[in-house]
PDB file of C-alpha atoms in Angstrom:
ATOM      1  CA  ILE A  10       0.152 -17.858  -6.063  1.00 96.00           C
ATOM      2  CA  LEU A  11      -2.171 -19.504  -7.657  1.00 96.00           C
ATOM      3  CA  ASP A  12      -0.280 -22.363  -8.191  1.00 95.00           C
ATOM      4  CA  GLU A  13      -0.592 -24.682  -5.388  1.00 94.00           C
ATOM      5  CA  ALA A  14       2.207 -26.075  -6.367  1.00 95.00           C
ATOM      6  CA  ALA A  15       4.723 -23.782  -5.763  1.00 95.00           C
ATOM      7  CA  LEU A  16       2.443 -22.334  -2.526  1.00 96.00           C
ATOM      8  CA  ALA A  17       3.329 -25.549  -1.101  1.00 94.00           C
ATOM      9  CA  GLN A  18       6.275 -25.617  -1.625  1.00 96.00           C
ATOM     10  CA  ALA A  19       7.359 -22.337  -0.518  1.00 96.00           C
ATOM     11  CA  ALA A  20       5.359 -22.484   2.915  1.00 97.00           C
ATOM     12  CA  ALA A  21       7.057 -25.689   3.430  1.00 98.00           C
ATOM     13  CA  GLY A  22       8.195 -25.859   6.897  1.00 98.00           C
ATOM     14  CA  VAL A  23       7.711 -22.283   7.766  1.00 98.00           C
ATOM     15  CA  ASP A  24       6.422 -20.689  10.937  1.00 98.00           C
ATOM     16  CA  ALA A  25       5.767 -17.545   9.609  1.00 99.00           C
ATOM     17  CA  VAL A  26       4.077 -15.845   6.505  1.00 99.00           C
ATOM     18  CA  VAL A  27       4.028 -12.254   5.460  1.00 99.00           C
ATOM     19  CA  HIS A  28       1.710 -11.583   2.091  1.00 98.00           C
ATOM     20  CA  LEU A  29       1.909  -8.722  -0.116  1.00 98.00           C
ATOM     21  CA  ALA A  30       1.000 -10.822  -3.260  1.00 97.00           C
ATOM     22  CA  ALA A  31      -1.583  -8.853  -5.358  1.00 96.00           C
ATOM     23  CA  LEU A  32      -2.088  -7.316  -8.301  1.00 94.00           C
ATOM     24  CA  GLY A  33      -2.208  -3.775  -7.741  1.00 88.00           C
ATOM     25  CA  SER A  34      -3.507  -0.933  -8.868  1.00 88.00           C
ATOM     26  CA  VAL A  35      -7.391   0.779  -9.408  1.00 90.00           C
ATOM     27  CA  PRO A  36      -6.955   1.502 -13.054  1.00 90.00           C
ATOM     28  CA  ARG A  37      -5.918  -1.678 -13.315  1.00 92.00           C
ATOM     29  CA  SER A  38      -9.013  -3.770 -11.969  1.00 95.00           C
ATOM     30  CA  VAL A  39     -11.518  -1.222 -13.546  1.00 94.00           C
ATOM     31  CA  LYS A  40      -9.419  -2.823 -16.261  1.00 95.00           C
ATOM     32  CA  ASP A  41      -9.849  -6.058 -15.372  1.00 97.00           C
ATOM     33  CA  PRO A  42     -11.652  -7.136 -12.632  1.00 98.00           C
ATOM     34  CA  ILE A  43     -12.220 -10.710 -12.546  1.00 98.00           C
ATOM     35  CA  ALA A  44      -7.673 -10.225 -12.843  1.00 98.00           C
ATOM     36  CA  SER A  45      -7.956  -8.695 -10.034  1.00 97.00           C
ATOM     37  CA  HIS A  46      -9.884 -10.842  -7.889  1.00 98.00           C
ATOM     38  CA  HIS A  47      -8.271 -13.750  -8.621  1.00 98.00           C
ATOM     39  CA  ALA A  48      -4.997 -12.394  -7.810  1.00 98.00           C
ATOM     40  CA  ASN A  49      -6.543 -10.437  -4.762  1.00 98.00           C
ATOM     41  CA  ALA A  50      -9.102 -12.734  -3.326  1.00 98.00           C
ATOM     42  CA  THR A  51      -8.446 -15.977  -4.416  1.00 98.00           C
ATOM     43  CA  GLY A  52      -5.126 -15.790  -4.297  1.00 98.00           C
ATOM     44  CA  THR A  53      -4.827 -14.928  -0.579  1.00 99.00           C
ATOM     45  CA  LEU A  54      -7.546 -17.580  -0.074  1.00 98.00           C
ATOM     46  CA  MET A  55      -5.022 -19.904  -1.034  1.00 98.00           C
ATOM     47  CA  VAL A  56      -2.232 -18.531   0.604  1.00 98.00           C
ATOM     48  CA  LEU A  57      -3.795 -18.921   3.997  1.00 98.00           C
ATOM     49  CA  GLU A  58      -4.604 -22.547   2.858  1.00 97.00           C
ATOM     50  CA  ALA A  59      -1.053 -23.270   2.377  1.00 98.00           C
ATOM     51  CA  ALA A  60      -0.127 -20.903   5.968  1.00 98.00           C
ATOM     52  CA  ARG A  61      -2.933 -23.730   8.119  1.00 98.00           C
ATOM     53  CA  ARG A  62      -1.808 -26.848   6.636  1.00 97.00           C
ATOM     54  CA  GLU A  63       1.548 -25.609   8.087  1.00 97.00           C
ATOM     55  CA  GLY A  64      -0.112 -23.907  11.365  1.00 97.00           C
ATOM     56  CA  ALA A  65       1.873 -20.266  10.333  1.00 98.00           C
ATOM     57  CA  TYR A  66       1.089 -17.076  11.697  1.00 99.00           C
ATOM     58  CA  VAL A  67      -0.552 -14.760   8.464  1.00 99.00           C
ATOM     59  CA  THR A  68       0.020 -11.256   7.935  1.00 99.00           C
ATOM     60  CA  GLY A  69      -1.026  -9.214   5.179  1.00 98.00           C
ATOM     61  CA  ALA A  70      -1.700  -5.415   2.858  1.00 98.00           C
ATOM     62  CA  SER A  71      -5.112  -5.199   2.584  1.00 98.00           C
ATOM     63  CA  SER A  72      -5.699  -1.461   1.221  1.00 97.00           C
ATOM     64  CA  SER A  73      -6.826   2.156   2.580  1.00 96.00           C
ATOM     65  CA  SER A  74      -9.121   1.836  -0.279  1.00 94.00           C
ATOM     66  CA  VAL A  75     -11.679  -0.438   1.628  1.00 96.00           C
ATOM     67  CA  TYR A  76     -12.491   3.286   2.684  1.00 96.00           C
ATOM     68  CA  GLY A  77     -14.031   4.826  -0.337  1.00 93.00           C
ATOM     69  CA  SER A  78     -15.857   7.593  -0.070  1.00 82.00           C
ATOM     70  CA  VAL A  79     -16.551   7.130   3.027  1.00 80.00           C
ATOM     71  CA  PRO A  80     -16.009  11.134   3.999  1.00 81.00           C
ATOM     72  CA  ASP A  81     -14.931  11.670   7.299  1.00 87.00           C
ATOM     73  CA  LEU A  82     -10.970  12.099   7.766  1.00 93.00           C
ATOM     74  CA  PRO A  83      -8.462  10.352   9.566  1.00 96.00           C
ATOM     75  CA  ARG A  84      -9.660   7.075   8.802  1.00 95.00           C
ATOM     76  CA  ARG A  85     -10.016   4.377  11.727  1.00 96.00           C
ATOM     77  CA  GLU A  86     -10.821   0.527  12.057  1.00 97.00           C
ATOM     78  CA  ASN A  87     -13.831   1.247  13.477  1.00 96.00           C
ATOM     79  CA  GLN A  88     -15.777   2.716  10.410  1.00 95.00           C
ATOM     80  CA  PRO A  89     -17.733   1.207   7.528  1.00 95.00           C
ATOM     81  CA  THR A  90     -16.118  -0.084   4.356  1.00 96.00           C
ATOM     82  CA  ARG A  91     -17.182   1.840   1.145  1.00 94.00           C
ATOM     83  CA  PRO A  92     -14.773   0.129  -1.754  1.00 95.00           C
ATOM     84  CA  MET A  93     -15.016   2.181  -5.015  1.00 94.00           C
ATOM     85  CA  SER A  94     -13.491  -0.356  -6.976  1.00 95.00           C
ATOM     86  CA  PRO A  95     -13.005  -3.611  -8.239  1.00 96.00           C
ATOM     87  CA  TYR A  96      -9.128  -3.037  -6.338  1.00 96.00           C
ATOM     88  CA  ALA A  97     -11.089  -1.945  -3.635  1.00 96.00           C
ATOM     89  CA  ALA A  98     -13.551  -4.870  -3.074  1.00 98.00           C
ATOM     90  CA  SER A  99     -11.342  -7.895  -3.834  1.00 98.00           C
ATOM     91  CA  LYS A 100      -9.222  -5.630  -0.763  1.00 98.00           C
ATOM     92  CA  LEU A 101     -11.838  -6.544   1.782  1.00 98.00           C
ATOM     93  CA  ALA A 102     -11.953  -9.512   0.978  1.00 98.00           C
ATOM     94  CA  THR A 103      -8.675  -9.878   1.242  1.00 98.00           C
ATOM     95  CA  GLU A 104      -8.639  -9.028   4.594  1.00 99.00           C
ATOM     96  CA  SER A 105     -11.876 -10.803   5.488  1.00 99.00           C
ATOM     97  CA  TYR A 106     -10.543 -13.997   4.961  1.00 99.00           C
ATOM     98  CA  ILE A 107      -7.462 -13.096   7.419  1.00 99.00           C
ATOM     99  CA  LEU A 108      -9.471 -12.782   9.833  1.00 99.00           C
ATOM    100  CA  ALA A 109     -12.064 -15.509   9.508  1.00 99.00           C
ATOM    101  CA  TYR A 110      -9.206 -18.324   8.518  1.00 99.00           C
ATOM    102  CA  GLY A 111      -8.072 -16.490  12.562  1.00 98.00           C
ATOM    103  CA  THR A 112     -11.580 -16.872  13.959  1.00 98.00           C
ATOM    104  CA  SER A 113     -12.491 -20.066  11.869  1.00 98.00           C
ATOM    105  CA  TYR A 114      -9.072 -21.860  12.157  1.00 98.00           C
ATOM    106  CA  GLY A 115      -7.666 -20.799  15.136  1.00 97.00           C
ATOM    107  CA  LEU A 116      -4.815 -19.357  12.882  1.00 98.00           C
ATOM    108  CA  PRO A 117      -2.598 -16.702  14.564  1.00 98.00           C
ATOM    109  CA  THR A 118      -3.282 -13.584  12.357  1.00 99.00           C
ATOM    110  CA  LEU A 119      -3.114  -9.673  11.019  1.00 99.00           C
ATOM    111  CA  PRO A 120      -4.471  -8.425   8.275  1.00 99.00           C
ATOM    112  CA  PHE A 121      -2.514  -4.497   8.063  1.00 99.00           C
ATOM    113  CA  ARG A 122      -4.252  -1.988   5.595  1.00 98.00           C
ATOM    114  CA  PHE A 123      -1.491  -0.030   3.825  1.00 98.00           C
ATOM    115  CA  PHE A 124      -1.909   3.778   2.494  1.00 96.00           C
ATOM    116  CA  ASN A 125       0.340   5.153   0.006  1.00 94.00           C
ATOM    117  CA  VAL A 126       3.486   2.697   0.707  1.00 97.00           C
ATOM    118  CA  TYR A 127       7.081   4.924  -1.601  1.00 98.00           C
ATOM    119  CA  GLY A 128      10.538   5.043  -1.200  1.00 98.00           C
ATOM    120  CA  PRO A 129      13.289   3.611  -2.917  1.00 98.00           C
ATOM    121  CA  ARG A 130      13.506   1.185  -5.642  1.00 96.00           C
ATOM    122  CA  GLN A 131       9.740   1.694  -6.058  1.00 95.00           C
ATOM    123  CA  ALA A 132       9.036   1.510 -10.209  1.00 91.00           C
ATOM    124  CA  ALA A 133       8.146   3.730 -11.973  1.00 92.00           C
ATOM    125  CA  GLY A 134       8.182   2.148 -15.993  1.00 81.00           C
ATOM    126  CA  HIS A 135       5.264   1.212 -15.742  1.00 80.00           C
ATOM    127  CA  VAL A 136       1.341   2.322 -16.674  1.00 77.00           C
ATOM    128  CA  TYR A 137       0.595   0.818 -13.158  1.00 77.00           C
ATOM    129  CA  ALA A 138       3.145   2.936 -11.437  1.00 86.00           C
ATOM    130  CA  ALA A 139       2.273   4.332  -8.517  1.00 92.00           C
ATOM    131  CA  VAL A 140       2.518   8.874  -8.416  1.00 96.00           C
ATOM    132  CA  ILE A 141       5.442   9.193  -6.259  1.00 98.00           C
ATOM    133  CA  PRO A 142       7.816   7.399  -8.391  1.00 97.00           C
ATOM    134  CA  VAL A 143       5.901   8.795 -12.087  1.00 97.00           C
ATOM    135  CA  PHE A 144       6.762  12.314 -10.836  1.00 98.00           C
ATOM    136  CA  ILE A 145      10.237  11.809  -9.760  1.00 98.00           C
ATOM    137  CA  ASP A 146      11.343  10.267 -12.685  1.00 97.00           C
ATOM    138  CA  ALA A 147       9.697  12.644 -14.875  1.00 97.00           C
ATOM    139  CA  ALA A 148      10.626  14.871 -13.382  1.00 98.00           C
ATOM    140  CA  LEU A 149      14.316  13.864 -13.539  1.00 97.00           C
ATOM    141  CA  ARG A 150      13.904  13.747 -17.844  1.00 96.00           C
ATOM    142  CA  GLY A 151      12.514  16.756 -17.820  1.00 97.00           C
ATOM    143  CA  GLU A 152       9.322  15.651 -18.613  1.00 97.00           C
ATOM    144  CA  PRO A 153       6.039  16.844 -17.981  1.00 98.00           C
ATOM    145  CA  LEU A 154       4.009  16.059 -14.285  1.00 98.00           C
ATOM    146  CA  PRO A 155       1.596  13.906 -15.542  1.00 96.00           C
ATOM    147  CA  LEU A 156      -1.095  15.319 -12.324  1.00 96.00           C
ATOM    148  CA  ASN A 157      -4.913  13.552 -12.715  1.00 94.00           C
ATOM    149  CA  GLY A 158      -7.710  16.424 -11.404  1.00 93.00           C
ATOM    150  CA  ASP A 159      -7.393  18.758  -9.860  1.00 95.00           C
ATOM    151  CA  GLY A 160      -4.635  18.470  -7.745  1.00 95.00           C
ATOM    152  CA  MET A 161      -6.683  17.971  -4.231  1.00 95.00           C
ATOM    153  CA  GLN A 162      -6.321  14.686  -3.554  1.00 94.00           C
ATOM    154  CA  SER A 163      -5.081  13.947   0.111  1.00 95.00           C
ATOM    155  CA  ARG A 164      -3.039  10.872   0.622  1.00 96.00           C
ATOM    156  CA  ASP A 165      -1.279   9.626   3.531  1.00 97.00           C
ATOM    157  CA  PHE A 166       1.954   8.680   2.630  1.00 97.00           C
ATOM    158  CA  THR A 167       3.865   6.001   4.189  1.00 98.00           C
ATOM    159  CA  PHE A 168       7.752   5.526   4.129  1.00 98.00           C
ATOM    160  CA  VAL A 169       8.929   2.653   3.672  1.00 98.00           C
ATOM    161  CA  ASP A 170      11.249   1.261   6.524  1.00 98.00           C
ATOM    162  CA  THR A 171       7.638   2.910   8.210  1.00 98.00           C
ATOM    163  CA  VAL A 172       5.943  -0.750   6.817  1.00 98.00           C
ATOM    164  CA  THR A 173       8.897  -2.925   6.954  1.00 98.00           C
ATOM    165  CA  TRP A 174      10.113  -2.641  10.646  1.00 98.00           C
ATOM    166  CA  VAL A 175       6.222  -2.665  11.584  1.00 99.00           C
ATOM    167  CA  LEU A 176       5.778  -6.420   9.300  1.00 99.00           C
ATOM    168  CA  ALA A 177       9.382  -7.423  10.572  1.00 99.00           C
ATOM    169  CA  ASP A 178       8.240  -6.412  14.420  1.00 99.00           C
ATOM    170  CA  ALA A 179       5.073  -8.222  13.631  1.00 99.00           C
ATOM    171  CA  VAL A 180       6.640 -11.536  12.146  1.00 99.00           C
ATOM    172  CA  HIS A 181       9.061 -11.201  16.014  1.00 98.00           C
ATOM    173  CA  ARG A 182       6.324 -11.100  17.897  1.00 98.00           C
ATOM    174  CA  LYS A 183       3.113 -13.163  16.567  1.00 98.00           C
ATOM    175  CA  VAL A 184       1.123  -9.897  16.783  1.00 99.00           C
ATOM    176  CA  THR A 185      -3.067 -10.638  15.425  1.00 98.00           C
ATOM    177  CA  SER A 186      -5.531  -8.407  16.222  1.00 98.00           C
ATOM    178  CA  ASP A 187      -9.801  -9.324  15.502  1.00 96.00           C
ATOM    179  CA  ARG A 188      -9.590  -6.184  13.321  1.00 97.00           C
ATOM    180  CA  PRO A 189      -7.675  -4.758  10.757  1.00 98.00           C
ATOM    181  CA  VAL A 190      -4.893  -2.133  11.350  1.00 99.00           C
ATOM    182  CA  ASN A 191      -4.325   0.836   9.178  1.00 98.00           C
ATOM    183  CA  LEU A 192      -0.414   0.989   8.457  1.00 99.00           C
ATOM    184  CA  ALA A 193       0.253   4.619   8.387  1.00 98.00           C
ATOM    185  CA  ILE A 194       1.628   7.646  10.592  1.00 96.00           C
ATOM    186  CA  GLY A 195      -1.179   9.923  10.048  1.00 96.00           C
ATOM    187  CA  ALA A 196       0.256  12.177   7.126  1.00 94.00           C
ATOM    188  CA  ASN A 197      -2.137  14.116   4.686  1.00 95.00           C
ATOM    189  CA  VAL A 198       0.118  15.428   1.746  1.00 98.00           C
ATOM    190  CA  THR A 199      -2.214  16.581  -1.839  1.00 97.00           C
ATOM    191  CA  LEU A 200      -0.874  16.187  -5.031  1.00 98.00           C
ATOM    192  CA  LEU A 201      -0.246  19.524  -4.980  1.00 98.00           C
ATOM    193  CA  ASP A 202       2.111  20.013  -1.858  1.00 98.00           C
ATOM    194  CA  LEU A 203       3.670  16.561  -3.413  1.00 98.00           C
ATOM    195  CA  ILE A 204       5.134  18.498  -6.671  1.00 99.00           C
ATOM    196  CA  ALA A 205       5.977  21.664  -4.948  1.00 98.00           C
ATOM    197  CA  GLU A 206       8.285  19.651  -2.610  1.00 98.00           C
ATOM    198  CA  LEU A 207       9.769  18.418  -5.410  1.00 98.00           C
ATOM    199  CA  GLU A 208      10.072  21.655  -7.005  1.00 98.00           C
ATOM    200  CA  SER A 209      12.333  22.752  -3.921  1.00 98.00           C
ATOM    201  CA  MET A 210      14.490  19.391  -3.815  1.00 98.00           C
ATOM    202  CA  LEU A 211      14.899  20.423  -7.730  1.00 98.00           C
ATOM    203  CA  GLY A 212      15.025  23.833  -7.491  1.00 98.00           C
ATOM    204  CA  ARG A 213      13.403  24.254  -9.927  1.00 98.00           C
ATOM    205  CA  GLU A 214       9.568  24.964 -11.049  1.00 98.00           C
ATOM    206  CA  LEU A 215       8.285  21.954 -13.228  1.00 98.00           C
ATOM    207  CA  PRO A 216       5.663  21.298 -15.986  1.00 98.00           C
ATOM    208  CA  ILE A 217       2.535  19.574 -15.806  1.00 98.00           C
ATOM    209  CA  GLU A 218       0.204  17.432 -17.959  1.00 97.00           C
ATOM    210  CA  ARG A 219      -3.827  17.590 -16.863  1.00 95.00           C
ATOM    211  CA  ARG A 220      -5.159  14.587 -17.175  1.00 95.00           C
ATOM    212  CA  PRO A 221      -9.124  13.636 -16.303  1.00 93.00           C
ATOM    213  CA  ASP A 222      -9.852  11.668 -12.494  1.00 90.00           C
ATOM    214  CA  ARG A 223      -9.156   8.456 -12.569  1.00 84.00           C
ATOM    215  CA  VAL A 224     -12.271   6.325 -12.229  1.00 82.00           C
ATOM    216  CA  GLY A 225     -12.518   5.404  -8.897  1.00 79.00           C
ATOM    217  CA  ASP A 226      -9.690   7.665  -6.865  1.00 82.00           C
ATOM    218  CA  VAL A 227     -11.176   7.995  -3.505  1.00 85.00           C
ATOM    219  CA  LYS A 228     -10.156  11.920  -3.467  1.00 90.00           C
ATOM    220  CA  ALA A 229      -9.098  12.109   0.523  1.00 92.00           C
ATOM    221  CA  SER A 230      -7.404   8.999   2.190  1.00 93.00           C
ATOM    222  CA  GLN A 231      -5.499   9.950   6.239  1.00 96.00           C
ATOM    223  CA  SER A 232      -4.543   7.493   8.703  1.00 97.00           C
ATOM    224  CA  GLU A 233      -6.162   7.849  12.562  1.00 97.00           C
ATOM    225  CA  PRO A 234      -2.579   5.652  13.304  1.00 97.00           C
ATOM    226  CA  VAL A 235      -3.466   4.782  17.355  1.00 97.00           C
ATOM    227  CA  LEU A 236      -4.431   1.257  17.064  1.00 98.00           C
ATOM    228  CA  LEU A 237      -0.463   1.443  15.425  1.00 98.00           C
ATOM    229  CA  ARG A 238       1.147   2.605  17.450  1.00 98.00           C
ATOM    230  CA  ASP A 239      -0.297   0.937  20.178  1.00 98.00           C
ATOM    231  CA  LEU A 240       0.159  -2.948  18.859  1.00 99.00           C
ATOM    232  CA  PHE A 241       4.144  -1.423  17.588  1.00 98.00           C
ATOM    233  CA  PRO A 242       5.004   1.710  20.293  1.00 96.00           C
ATOM    234  CA  GLY A 243       8.813   1.723  18.906  1.00 93.00           C
ATOM    235  CA  MET A 244       7.783   2.228  15.349  1.00 96.00           C
ATOM    236  CA  PRO A 245       9.492   4.622  13.138  1.00 94.00           C
ATOM    237  CA  GLU A 246       8.308   7.154  11.628  1.00 96.00           C
ATOM    238  CA  THR A 247       9.728   9.108   8.646  1.00 96.00           C
ATOM    239  CA  LYS A 248       8.523  12.393   8.196  1.00 96.00           C
ATOM    240  CA  PHE A 249       6.868  12.910   4.704  1.00 97.00           C
ATOM    241  CA  GLU A 250       9.669  15.452   2.857  1.00 98.00           C
ATOM    242  CA  ASP A 251      12.492  12.709   4.955  1.00 98.00           C
ATOM    243  CA  GLY A 252      11.380   9.868   3.265  1.00 98.00           C
ATOM    244  CA  LEU A 253      10.868  11.491   0.011  1.00 98.00           C
ATOM    245  CA  ARG A 254      14.205  13.270  -0.291  1.00 98.00           C
ATOM    246  CA  ALA A 255      15.475   9.507   0.541  1.00 98.00           C
ATOM    247  CA  THR A 256      13.270   8.029  -1.866  1.00 98.00           C
ATOM    248  CA  LEU A 257      14.793  11.564  -4.387  1.00 98.00           C
ATOM    249  CA  ASN A 258      18.635  10.412  -3.974  1.00 98.00           C
ATOM    250  CA  TRP A 259      18.315   7.630  -5.078  1.00 97.00           C
ATOM    251  CA  PHE A 260      16.729   7.902  -8.260  1.00 97.00           C
ATOM    252  CA  LEU A 261      19.569  10.588  -8.788  1.00 97.00           C
ATOM    253  CA  ALA A 262      21.968   7.466  -8.488  1.00 96.00           C
ATOM    254  CA  GLU A 263      19.971   5.669 -10.084  1.00 92.00           C
ATOM    255  CA  GLN A 264      19.733   8.352 -12.883  1.00 85.00           C
ATOM    256  CA  GLY A 265      24.135   8.691 -12.149  1.00 72.00           C
ATOM    257  CA  THR A 266      24.332   5.218 -12.985  1.00 62.00           C
ATOM    258  CA  GLY A 267      22.446   5.076 -16.135  1.00 54.00           C
ATOM    259  CA  HIS A 268      20.172   2.706 -14.690  1.00 54.00           C
TER     260      HIS A 268
END
């Protein structure tokens, strides 16, 4: 997305843009904040410029990490933002630019604050992988689950089917908002809860490798999805247990095929 010519070619003639491109991961942003800023803030600006030339609708992904250390749960869109990492700050810039293009240029826009999206096909084999694929991959390999901190960190894990349904409906109906919208259903699952669910599904105890807390990590995260449900009344809401089982089954199937 930092390649202006490639962006112009990709955006030519489109009537909608779904902007999900980013450098994810809090730890990666702590290690290289400049790269996170370039990809997430400057990159978003370039996507918006390409969309503006086409007069296209834009929806894009910010992050629940923008709430940072705000103590109150669940997270509501009218709460203050307190980014704790360069990644969170870059995502605050992402949503701010999306909204600014709505007010400055009349572009129809809708920024979402993604929470912890998970599901089949989520990659596990890299240093910045998300916790659910990392835990499942370790469990299936017979390795200890790498647990940062005490395991009481809580997350609003959101199944990928919910996210893709909302994005598709937003584009189809050209839904707009003058503020970011939380995209999560209000779950509150600790990492220890996640491990217990995996143990139940696999029928065995899983060893844990204790690690230090991660710099910039948010302790607790949970959405208040009132605005989301108002804007998307037909949204499917997958229970965490069902989504986790579907994800585990996908990993088991991949293991069976030798991938």
